[in-house]
Amino acid sequence: MTQTTEPAELIPEPGQERRTPRARRASRIHRAWFVAAVTFVTIIGAAAFRSLPGLLIDPLNDEFHWSRGTIGLAVSINLALYGLTAPFAAALMDRFGIRRVVAVALVVIAFGSGLTVWMDSAWQLLLCWGLLVGLGSGSMALAFAATVTNRWFTARRGLVTGILTAASASGQLIFLPVLSWIVEKHDWRPAAVTVALAALAVVPFVWLLLRDHPADVGLKPYGSQEFVPKPPPVTGAARRTVGVLAKAARTGPFWLLAGTFAICGASTNGLVQTHFVPAAHDHGMKITTAASLLAVIGVFDVVGTIASGWFTDRFDARRLLAVYYALRGISLLFLPMLLMETVHPPMIFFIVFYGLDWVATVPPTLALCREQYGDDSAIVFGWVLASHQVGAALVAFLGGLARDTFGSYDVVWYASGALCAAAALMALVIRSGDQPKALPVSS
């Protein structure tokens, strides 16, 4: 009888128990997919807090008589820190590991959200919701998804990026109807406590199930032909993060990616996620109905983002971005004519159309960062994400200011539509990279 040789990838690492053929047949799903699943659930839990700001504008205005501009300022601080923290968090994950950074971030989110129930001054809103939740959420940003994807996957990166990006929309889908019902029936404070508990509930999953690198469990990255040793911890996280920014800022593609993504944030998180509910309420629509429409956007966002990841693996990322931004701009130009007291077919069409495009821009943007900047792509993407959140923060504040000044949001919808047209043109002129390259930083 001829003796067969065991494939190299099934030879256990030293100290590992040798698996039987039955165990090997039963364990055909690569561990990377389980890590991606834990990451997905983690981002869903953290997404709870992102569902709340748009629901709080009217209740806080009614109870404390704070202007919408003041409340929008707290949201804008939150959104800005969400982006500015992301690149440093990506570097900290290289230093201390994904699991530790994410677990601490979730605790900070829970702490900041929970403290809001005792606030009675506007500065406390800026501190709790703006500073603490912003810092915690920034460590849970898409740079987290980028780090997991880069470490655990060689193949299917576009698809995995789309799935993990969709997790945020899934969290919105799960929590928006619940939180809007709580706000309407039981006040906003129980909703803030719900967000805090949701963030805390995810911590055990992260600590027990998430692993930092395939080498921790003796595996190759999914799709890789070679075993990749775990790199040593990278010291000087802040220096490296700033150094990568300095190098990337000398290249044209960085500014084009940052500019388009700033417009992406302005037209999604800053505008629709923050101001859609109060804008619809201005036209007589019930808060729960408007929140449900925003949740439906989340349903189609999941479909659109996963599909965008699939497209990114097959088509030119620049052209995909141009199409996404152009379609989004057209839809925003029509929105002021669609807002009414009741839900009607054209509004439903907008919700579906806009939902498919919501964060479809993330997979091609991350693919372009990976193409241009190689091993430093997660940190570069963190800085690009920072521009996304700065754009979101500006519009979150300016949207509330425009509502206080003009009595409606119409001018903001039209301006955002024009910005999306500019982003479509910017995407088309991003040059094609050669081979992915790291950006060396002097020690």
Short mmCIF file of C-alpha atoms in Angstrom, two decimals:
data_model
loop_
_atom_site.label_atom_id
_atom_site.label_comp_id
_atom_site.label_asym_id
_atom_site.label_seq_id
_atom_site.Cartn_x
_atom_site.Cartn_y
_atom_site.Cartn_z
CA MET A 1 0.00 0.00 0.00
CA THR A 2 1.33 3.40 -0.94
CA GLN A 3 1.88 5.73 2.00
CA THR A 4 0.61 9.27 1.48
CA THR A 5 2.37 12.32 2.76
CA GLU A 6 0.47 14.71 4.95
CA PRO A 7 0.10 18.17 3.32
CA ALA A 8 2.40 20.77 4.79
CA GLU A 9 -0.43 23.01 5.96
CA LEU A 10 -1.81 20.23 8.19
CA ILE A 11 1.44 19.60 10.06
CA PRO A 12 0.88 21.00 13.55
CA GLU A 13 3.12 23.61 15.09
CA PRO A 14 5.37 22.53 17.97
CA GLY A 15 3.29 22.04 21.11
CA GLN A 16 0.04 21.64 19.20
CA GLU A 17 -1.96 18.44 19.35
CA ARG A 18 -1.95 16.45 16.11
CA ARG A 19 -5.39 16.31 14.62
CA THR A 20 -6.97 13.16 13.28
CA PRO A 21 -8.27 12.94 9.69
CA ARG A 22 -11.83 13.08 11.06
CA ALA A 23 -11.02 16.35 12.89
CA ARG A 24 -9.40 17.79 9.78
CA ARG A 25 -12.46 17.02 7.68
CA ALA A 26 -14.72 18.60 10.29
CA SER A 27 -12.64 21.77 10.47
CA ARG A 28 -12.61 23.06 6.92
CA ILE A 29 -13.60 26.65 7.73
CA HIS A 30 -10.49 28.76 8.17
CA ARG A 31 -10.10 30.44 11.56
CA ALA A 32 -9.91 33.80 9.78
CA TRP A 33 -13.65 33.64 9.14
CA PHE A 34 -14.34 33.18 12.86
CA VAL A 35 -12.14 36.18 13.64
CA ALA A 36 -14.05 38.18 11.03
CA ALA A 37 -17.32 37.07 12.65
CA VAL A 38 -16.17 38.26 16.09
CA THR A 39 -15.05 41.55 14.53
CA PHE A 40 -18.47 41.87 12.87
CA VAL A 41 -20.31 41.36 16.17
CA THR A 42 -17.96 43.77 17.94
CA ILE A 43 -18.60 46.55 15.43
CA ILE A 44 -22.34 45.91 15.67
CA GLY A 45 -22.19 46.40 19.44
CA ALA A 46 -20.16 49.57 19.12
CA ALA A 47 -22.56 50.86 16.43
CA ALA A 48 -25.28 51.27 19.05
CA PHE A 49 -23.91 54.64 20.13
CA ARG A 50 -23.85 55.88 16.54
CA SER A 51 -27.59 55.30 16.30
CA LEU A 52 -28.41 57.71 19.11
CA PRO A 53 -27.25 61.31 18.28
CA GLY A 54 -29.92 62.03 15.68
CA LEU A 55 -32.59 60.87 18.14
CA LEU A 56 -31.33 63.16 20.92
CA ILE A 57 -31.44 66.52 19.13
CA ASP A 58 -35.12 67.25 19.76
CA PRO A 59 -35.33 65.72 23.30
CA LEU A 60 -32.25 67.65 24.51
CA ASN A 61 -33.52 70.81 22.88
CA ASP A 62 -36.90 70.40 24.62
CA GLU A 63 -35.48 69.53 28.07
CA PHE A 64 -32.43 71.78 28.36
CA HIS A 65 -33.27 74.38 25.67
CA TRP A 66 -29.84 73.88 24.13
CA SER A 67 -29.71 75.05 20.52
CA ARG A 68 -29.37 72.54 17.74
CA GLY A 69 -26.03 74.15 16.96
CA THR A 70 -24.76 73.35 20.49
CA ILE A 71 -25.97 69.76 20.31
CA GLY A 72 -24.53 69.48 16.81
CA LEU A 73 -21.19 70.70 18.19
CA ALA A 74 -21.09 67.76 20.62
CA VAL A 75 -21.85 65.38 17.77
CA SER A 76 -19.19 67.05 15.61
CA ILE A 77 -16.54 66.63 18.35
CA ASN A 78 -17.54 62.98 18.59
CA LEU A 79 -17.28 62.48 14.84
CA ALA A 80 -13.96 64.34 14.57
CA LEU A 81 -12.36 62.31 17.37
CA TYR A 82 -13.80 59.14 15.85
CA GLY A 83 -11.65 59.85 12.82
CA LEU A 84 -8.59 61.44 14.41
CA THR A 85 -8.18 58.60 16.92
CA ALA A 86 -8.36 55.88 14.24
CA PRO A 87 -4.79 56.08 12.85
CA PHE A 88 -3.29 56.11 16.35
CA ALA A 89 -5.49 53.15 17.30
CA ALA A 90 -4.20 51.22 14.28
CA ALA A 91 -0.62 51.84 15.46
CA LEU A 92 -1.55 50.91 19.05
CA MET A 93 -2.92 47.60 17.75
CA ASP A 94 0.52 46.92 16.28
CA ARG A 95 2.03 47.69 19.69
CA PHE A 96 -0.39 46.13 22.22
CA GLY A 97 -2.58 43.87 20.07
CA ILE A 98 -6.07 44.18 18.64
CA ARG A 99 -7.83 42.52 21.57
CA ARG A 100 -6.55 44.87 24.29
CA VAL A 101 -7.15 48.07 22.33
CA VAL A 102 -10.70 47.13 21.31
CA ALA A 103 -11.71 45.94 24.79
CA VAL A 104 -10.53 49.19 26.39
CA ALA A 105 -12.30 51.21 23.68
CA LEU A 106 -15.62 49.50 24.38
CA VAL A 107 -15.32 50.23 28.09
CA VAL A 108 -14.62 53.92 27.36
CA ILE A 109 -17.69 54.09 25.10
CA ALA A 110 -19.86 52.55 27.84
CA PHE A 111 -18.44 54.92 30.47
CA GLY A 112 -19.01 58.04 28.37
CA SER A 113 -22.52 57.10 27.34
CA GLY A 114 -23.52 56.08 30.86
CA LEU A 115 -22.35 59.38 32.39
CA THR A 116 -24.69 61.40 30.15
CA VAL A 117 -27.72 60.43 32.25
CA TRP A 118 -26.50 62.79 35.04
CA MET A 119 -25.60 65.79 32.87
CA ASP A 120 -27.36 69.13 33.24
CA SER A 121 -24.98 71.47 31.38
CA ALA A 122 -23.93 71.65 27.75
CA TRP A 123 -20.22 71.26 28.59
CA GLN A 124 -20.99 67.84 30.09
CA LEU A 125 -22.54 66.77 26.79
CA LEU A 126 -19.37 67.92 25.02
CA LEU A 127 -17.22 66.00 27.52
CA CYS A 128 -19.18 62.73 27.70
CA TRP A 129 -20.64 62.32 24.25
CA GLY A 130 -18.07 64.40 22.41
CA LEU A 131 -14.75 63.51 24.07
CA LEU A 132 -15.11 60.12 25.80
CA VAL A 133 -17.40 58.39 23.32
CA GLY A 134 -15.46 59.96 20.45
CA LEU A 135 -12.13 58.59 21.70
CA GLY A 136 -13.55 55.14 22.37
CA SER A 137 -15.36 54.90 19.09
CA GLY A 138 -12.30 56.07 17.18
CA SER A 139 -10.49 52.96 18.35
CA MET A 140 -13.40 50.92 16.99
CA ALA A 141 -13.32 52.64 13.61
CA LEU A 142 -12.82 51.09 10.21
CA ALA A 143 -9.07 51.07 10.84
CA PHE A 144 -9.89 48.15 13.18
CA ALA A 145 -11.57 46.32 10.30
CA ALA A 146 -8.64 47.18 8.03
CA THR A 147 -6.13 45.76 10.53
CA VAL A 148 -8.07 42.50 10.90
CA THR A 149 -8.44 42.17 7.13
CA ASN A 150 -4.76 42.86 6.43
CA ARG A 151 -3.54 40.36 9.04
CA TRP A 152 -5.95 37.48 8.57
CA PHE A 153 -6.75 37.58 4.84
CA THR A 154 -4.72 37.51 1.65
CA ALA A 155 -7.61 36.49 -0.61
CA ARG A 156 -11.14 37.95 -0.49
CA ARG A 157 -9.99 41.17 1.14
CA GLY A 158 -12.52 43.30 -0.73
CA LEU A 159 -15.40 41.03 0.26
CA VAL A 160 -14.30 40.89 3.91
CA THR A 161 -13.90 44.67 4.01
CA GLY A 162 -17.43 45.03 2.68
CA ILE A 163 -18.82 42.62 5.27
CA LEU A 164 -17.07 44.31 8.20
CA THR A 165 -18.08 47.75 6.96
CA ALA A 166 -21.67 46.52 6.76
CA ALA A 167 -21.50 45.62 10.46
CA SER A 168 -21.90 49.28 11.38
CA ALA A 169 -25.05 49.47 9.28
CA SER A 170 -26.29 46.24 10.86
CA GLY A 171 -25.86 47.82 14.27
CA GLN A 172 -27.86 50.81 13.10
CA LEU A 173 -30.56 48.46 11.80
CA ILE A 174 -30.76 46.63 15.14
CA PHE A 175 -30.61 49.59 17.51
CA LEU A 176 -32.34 52.49 15.73
CA PRO A 177 -35.93 51.19 16.04
CA VAL A 178 -35.30 50.09 19.63
CA LEU A 179 -33.66 53.34 20.70
CA SER A 180 -36.28 55.51 18.98
CA TRP A 181 -39.03 53.58 20.78
CA ILE A 182 -37.21 54.00 24.12
CA VAL A 183 -36.72 57.74 23.54
CA GLU A 184 -40.38 58.25 22.63
CA LYS A 185 -41.87 56.08 25.39
CA HIS A 186 -39.36 56.35 28.24
CA ASP A 187 -37.19 59.46 27.65
CA TRP A 188 -33.63 59.66 26.30
CA ARG A 189 -31.80 58.54 29.47
CA PRO A 190 -32.78 54.86 29.26
CA ALA A 191 -31.63 54.95 25.64
CA ALA A 192 -28.18 56.19 26.72
CA VAL A 193 -27.98 53.40 29.32
CA THR A 194 -28.94 50.87 26.63
CA VAL A 195 -26.01 52.04 24.51
CA ALA A 196 -23.63 51.69 27.46
CA LEU A 197 -24.81 48.16 28.22
CA ALA A 198 -24.58 47.13 24.56
CA ALA A 199 -20.93 48.21 24.41
CA LEU A 200 -20.11 46.37 27.65
CA ALA A 201 -21.85 43.21 26.46
CA VAL A 202 -19.40 42.85 23.58
CA VAL A 203 -16.26 43.01 25.76
CA PRO A 204 -16.30 39.28 26.74
CA PHE A 205 -16.59 38.24 23.07
CA VAL A 206 -13.56 40.36 22.20
CA TRP A 207 -11.43 39.15 25.10
CA LEU A 208 -12.22 35.44 24.79
CA LEU A 209 -12.59 34.93 21.03
CA LEU A 210 -10.58 37.56 19.14
CA ARG A 211 -6.97 36.76 18.23
CA ASP A 212 -4.38 39.27 17.08
CA HIS A 213 -2.62 37.30 14.34
CA PRO A 214 -2.92 33.95 12.49
CA ALA A 215 0.48 32.94 13.87
CA ASP A 216 -1.05 33.01 17.37
CA VAL A 217 -2.92 29.82 16.46
CA GLY A 218 -0.33 28.39 14.06
CA LEU A 219 -2.18 29.23 10.84
CA LYS A 220 -1.45 30.93 7.55
CA PRO A 221 -3.56 33.96 6.60
CA TYR A 222 -6.57 32.93 4.54
CA GLY A 223 -5.51 32.54 0.91
CA SER A 224 -1.79 32.71 1.65
CA GLN A 225 0.60 30.04 0.39
CA GLU A 226 3.15 30.76 3.10
CA PHE A 227 3.12 30.87 6.87
CA VAL A 228 3.51 34.48 8.08
CA PRO A 229 5.32 34.87 11.42
CA LYS A 230 3.80 37.29 13.88
CA PRO A 231 5.75 40.54 13.72
CA PRO A 232 7.24 41.87 16.95
CA PRO A 233 5.39 44.69 18.74
CA VAL A 234 6.04 48.03 17.09
CA THR A 235 7.12 50.63 19.61
CA GLY A 236 6.68 54.37 19.20
CA ALA A 237 3.07 54.15 18.02
CA ALA A 238 2.49 57.90 18.02
CA ARG A 239 5.77 58.62 16.23
CA ARG A 240 5.06 55.99 13.61
CA THR A 241 1.51 57.25 13.05
CA VAL A 242 2.62 60.83 12.52
CA GLY A 243 5.59 59.69 10.42
CA VAL A 244 3.36 57.68 8.09
CA LEU A 245 1.13 60.72 7.70
CA ALA A 246 4.13 62.90 6.85
CA LYS A 247 5.25 60.48 4.14
CA ALA A 248 1.78 59.91 2.71
CA ALA A 249 1.03 63.63 2.66
CA ARG A 250 3.80 64.06 0.08
CA THR A 251 1.84 61.97 -2.41
CA GLY A 252 -1.05 63.15 -4.56
CA PRO A 253 -3.29 60.09 -4.12
CA PHE A 254 -3.43 60.65 -0.35
CA TRP A 255 -5.02 64.08 -0.73
CA LEU A 256 -7.48 62.87 -3.34
CA LEU A 257 -8.48 59.91 -1.16
CA ALA A 258 -8.75 62.15 1.90
CA GLY A 259 -10.79 64.74 0.00
CA THR A 260 -13.27 62.26 -1.44
CA PHE A 261 -13.66 60.52 1.91
CA ALA A 262 -14.23 63.85 3.68
CA ILE A 263 -17.15 64.44 1.32
CA CYS A 264 -18.32 60.88 2.00
CA GLY A 265 -18.46 61.60 5.73
CA ALA A 266 -20.14 64.96 5.19
CA SER A 267 -22.92 63.41 3.11
CA THR A 268 -23.55 60.37 5.37
CA ASN A 269 -22.65 60.51 9.07
CA GLY A 270 -22.59 64.28 9.27
CA LEU A 271 -25.77 64.96 7.31
CA VAL A 272 -28.15 62.03 6.97
CA GLN A 273 -27.32 60.06 10.12
CA THR A 274 -27.34 63.18 12.32
CA HIS A 275 -30.02 65.36 10.73
CA PHE A 276 -32.40 63.13 8.75
CA VAL A 277 -34.66 62.38 11.74
CA PRO A 278 -35.07 66.02 12.88
CA ALA A 279 -35.42 67.16 9.24
CA ALA A 280 -38.22 64.67 8.65
CA HIS A 281 -39.78 65.70 11.97
CA ASP A 282 -39.80 69.32 10.73
CA HIS A 283 -42.17 68.13 7.97
CA GLY A 284 -44.52 66.47 10.47
CA MET A 285 -43.18 62.94 10.35
CA LYS A 286 -43.13 61.05 13.68
CA ILE A 287 -39.68 60.45 15.17
CA THR A 288 -40.20 56.67 15.29
CA THR A 289 -41.23 56.65 11.61
CA ALA A 290 -38.20 58.69 10.55
CA ALA A 291 -35.90 56.49 12.66
CA SER A 292 -37.39 53.41 11.05
CA LEU A 293 -36.63 54.84 7.60
CA LEU A 294 -33.04 55.44 8.72
CA ALA A 295 -32.91 51.84 9.91
CA VAL A 296 -34.13 50.66 6.50
CA ILE A 297 -31.19 52.57 4.99
CA GLY A 298 -29.10 50.30 7.19
CA VAL A 299 -30.74 47.20 5.68
CA PHE A 300 -29.80 48.14 2.15
CA ASP A 301 -26.45 49.48 3.29
CA VAL A 302 -25.51 45.92 4.29
CA VAL A 303 -26.40 44.67 0.81
CA GLY A 304 -24.70 47.56 -0.97
CA THR A 305 -21.48 47.40 1.03
CA ILE A 306 -21.01 43.65 0.66
CA ALA A 307 -21.75 43.97 -3.05
CA SER A 308 -19.24 46.82 -3.26
CA GLY A 309 -16.60 44.58 -1.68
CA TRP A 310 -17.33 41.93 -4.30
CA PHE A 311 -17.10 44.54 -7.08
CA THR A 312 -13.83 45.87 -5.66
CA ASP A 313 -12.21 42.46 -6.05
CA ARG A 314 -13.12 42.55 -9.77
CA PHE A 315 -13.31 46.14 -11.08
CA ASP A 316 -11.31 49.38 -11.04
CA ALA A 317 -11.77 50.98 -7.60
CA ARG A 318 -11.48 54.51 -9.05
CA ARG A 319 -14.42 54.07 -11.40
CA LEU A 320 -16.48 52.45 -8.65
CA LEU A 321 -15.90 55.48 -6.41
CA ALA A 322 -16.86 57.89 -9.18
CA VAL A 323 -20.13 56.06 -9.80
CA TYR A 324 -20.96 55.83 -6.09
CA TYR A 325 -20.40 59.55 -5.43
CA ALA A 326 -22.26 60.67 -8.54
CA LEU A 327 -25.33 58.59 -7.67
CA ARG A 328 -25.29 59.76 -4.06
CA GLY A 329 -25.14 63.41 -5.12
CA ILE A 330 -28.13 63.00 -7.44
CA SER A 331 -30.20 61.37 -4.70
CA LEU A 332 -29.44 64.16 -2.17
CA LEU A 333 -30.53 66.85 -4.63
CA PHE A 334 -34.00 65.26 -4.77
CA LEU A 335 -34.42 64.68 -1.03
CA PRO A 336 -35.86 68.14 -0.06
CA MET A 337 -38.77 67.51 -2.42
CA LEU A 338 -39.49 64.11 -0.85
CA LEU A 339 -39.74 64.99 2.85
CA MET A 340 -43.41 64.90 3.92
CA GLU A 341 -45.54 63.97 6.91
CA THR A 342 -46.19 60.48 5.59
CA VAL A 343 -44.09 57.84 3.87
CA HIS A 344 -44.77 57.64 0.12
CA PRO A 345 -43.30 55.59 -2.78
CA PRO A 346 -40.71 58.18 -3.94
CA MET A 347 -39.37 58.39 -0.36
CA ILE A 348 -39.10 54.62 -0.17
CA PHE A 349 -37.20 54.65 -3.47
CA PHE A 350 -34.77 57.23 -2.03
CA ILE A 351 -34.26 55.15 1.12
CA VAL A 352 -33.44 52.03 -0.91
CA PHE A 353 -31.26 53.87 -3.42
CA TYR A 354 -29.35 55.86 -0.80
CA GLY A 355 -28.97 52.84 1.44
CA LEU A 356 -27.24 50.82 -1.26
CA ASP A 357 -24.72 53.66 -1.63
CA TRP A 358 -24.28 54.62 2.06
CA VAL A 359 -20.81 53.21 2.78
CA ALA A 360 -20.22 51.40 -0.50
CA THR A 361 -17.26 53.77 -0.86
CA VAL A 362 -15.26 52.06 1.90
CA PRO A 363 -14.05 48.86 0.11
CA PRO A 364 -12.67 50.68 -2.97
CA THR A 365 -11.13 53.43 -0.80
CA LEU A 366 -9.37 50.86 1.37
CA ALA A 367 -8.29 48.94 -1.74
CA LEU A 368 -6.69 52.09 -3.14
CA CYS A 369 -4.89 52.72 0.17
CA ARG A 370 -3.60 49.16 0.09
CA GLU A 371 -2.51 49.55 -3.54
CA GLN A 372 -0.69 52.81 -2.89
CA TYR A 373 0.80 52.27 0.57
CA GLY A 374 1.20 48.54 1.18
CA ASP A 375 2.17 47.59 4.75
CA ASP A 376 1.29 51.05 6.04
CA SER A 377 -2.15 51.00 4.42
CA ALA A 378 -4.08 50.49 7.68
CA ILE A 379 -2.52 53.59 9.23
CA VAL A 380 -2.89 55.61 6.01
CA PHE A 381 -6.52 54.51 5.83
CA GLY A 382 -6.88 55.65 9.43
CA TRP A 383 -5.81 59.15 8.37
CA VAL A 384 -8.12 59.02 5.35
CA LEU A 385 -10.88 57.99 7.75
CA ALA A 386 -9.95 60.97 9.93
CA SER A 387 -10.74 63.23 6.97
CA HIS A 388 -14.05 61.37 6.60
CA GLN A 389 -14.96 62.21 10.19
CA VAL A 390 -13.74 65.81 9.96
CA GLY A 391 -16.09 66.26 7.01
CA ALA A 392 -18.86 64.59 9.00
CA ALA A 393 -18.13 66.78 12.04
CA LEU A 394 -18.28 70.00 10.02
CA VAL A 395 -21.64 69.14 8.49
CA ALA A 396 -23.06 67.85 11.78
CA PHE A 397 -22.36 71.30 13.24
CA LEU A 398 -23.15 73.36 10.13
CA GLY A 399 -26.34 71.40 9.52
CA GLY A 400 -27.67 72.33 12.96
CA LEU A 401 -26.49 75.92 12.48
CA ALA A 402 -28.23 76.11 9.09
CA ARG A 403 -31.45 74.82 10.65
CA ASP A 404 -31.25 77.49 13.38
CA THR A 405 -30.49 80.21 10.81
CA PHE A 406 -32.74 79.36 7.83
CA GLY A 407 -35.46 77.33 9.53
CA SER A 408 -34.86 74.32 7.27
CA TYR A 409 -32.16 71.93 6.09
CA ASP A 410 -32.69 72.49 2.34
CA VAL A 411 -29.49 74.42 1.71
CA VAL A 412 -27.45 71.64 3.35
CA TRP A 413 -28.98 68.92 1.16
CA TYR A 414 -28.22 70.89 -2.02
CA ALA A 415 -24.66 71.73 -0.95
CA SER A 416 -23.94 68.08 -0.14
CA GLY A 417 -25.22 66.98 -3.52
CA ALA A 418 -22.82 69.40 -5.23
CA LEU A 419 -19.91 68.17 -3.09
CA CYS A 420 -20.61 64.57 -4.11
CA ALA A 421 -20.32 65.59 -7.77
CA ALA A 422 -16.89 67.06 -7.00
CA ALA A 423 -15.88 63.83 -5.23
CA ALA A 424 -16.81 61.80 -8.31
CA LEU A 425 -14.42 63.87 -10.43
CA MET A 426 -11.64 63.61 -7.82
CA ALA A 427 -11.91 59.82 -7.75
CA LEU A 428 -11.33 59.58 -11.48
CA VAL A 429 -7.99 61.39 -11.34
CA ILE A 430 -6.38 59.20 -8.66
CA ARG A 431 -3.36 57.70 -10.38
CA SER A 432 -2.84 53.97 -10.53
CA GLY A 433 -0.15 52.68 -8.18
CA ASP A 434 2.51 50.24 -9.21
CA GLN A 435 3.34 47.75 -6.48
CA PRO A 436 2.09 48.30 -2.92
CA LYS A 437 4.81 50.04 -0.98
CA ALA A 438 5.52 50.75 2.65
CA LEU A 439 6.31 54.23 3.83
CA PRO A 440 9.54 53.96 5.85
CA VAL A 441 9.70 55.98 9.03
CA SER A 442 13.00 56.95 10.54
CA SER A 443 13.46 55.64 14.06
#
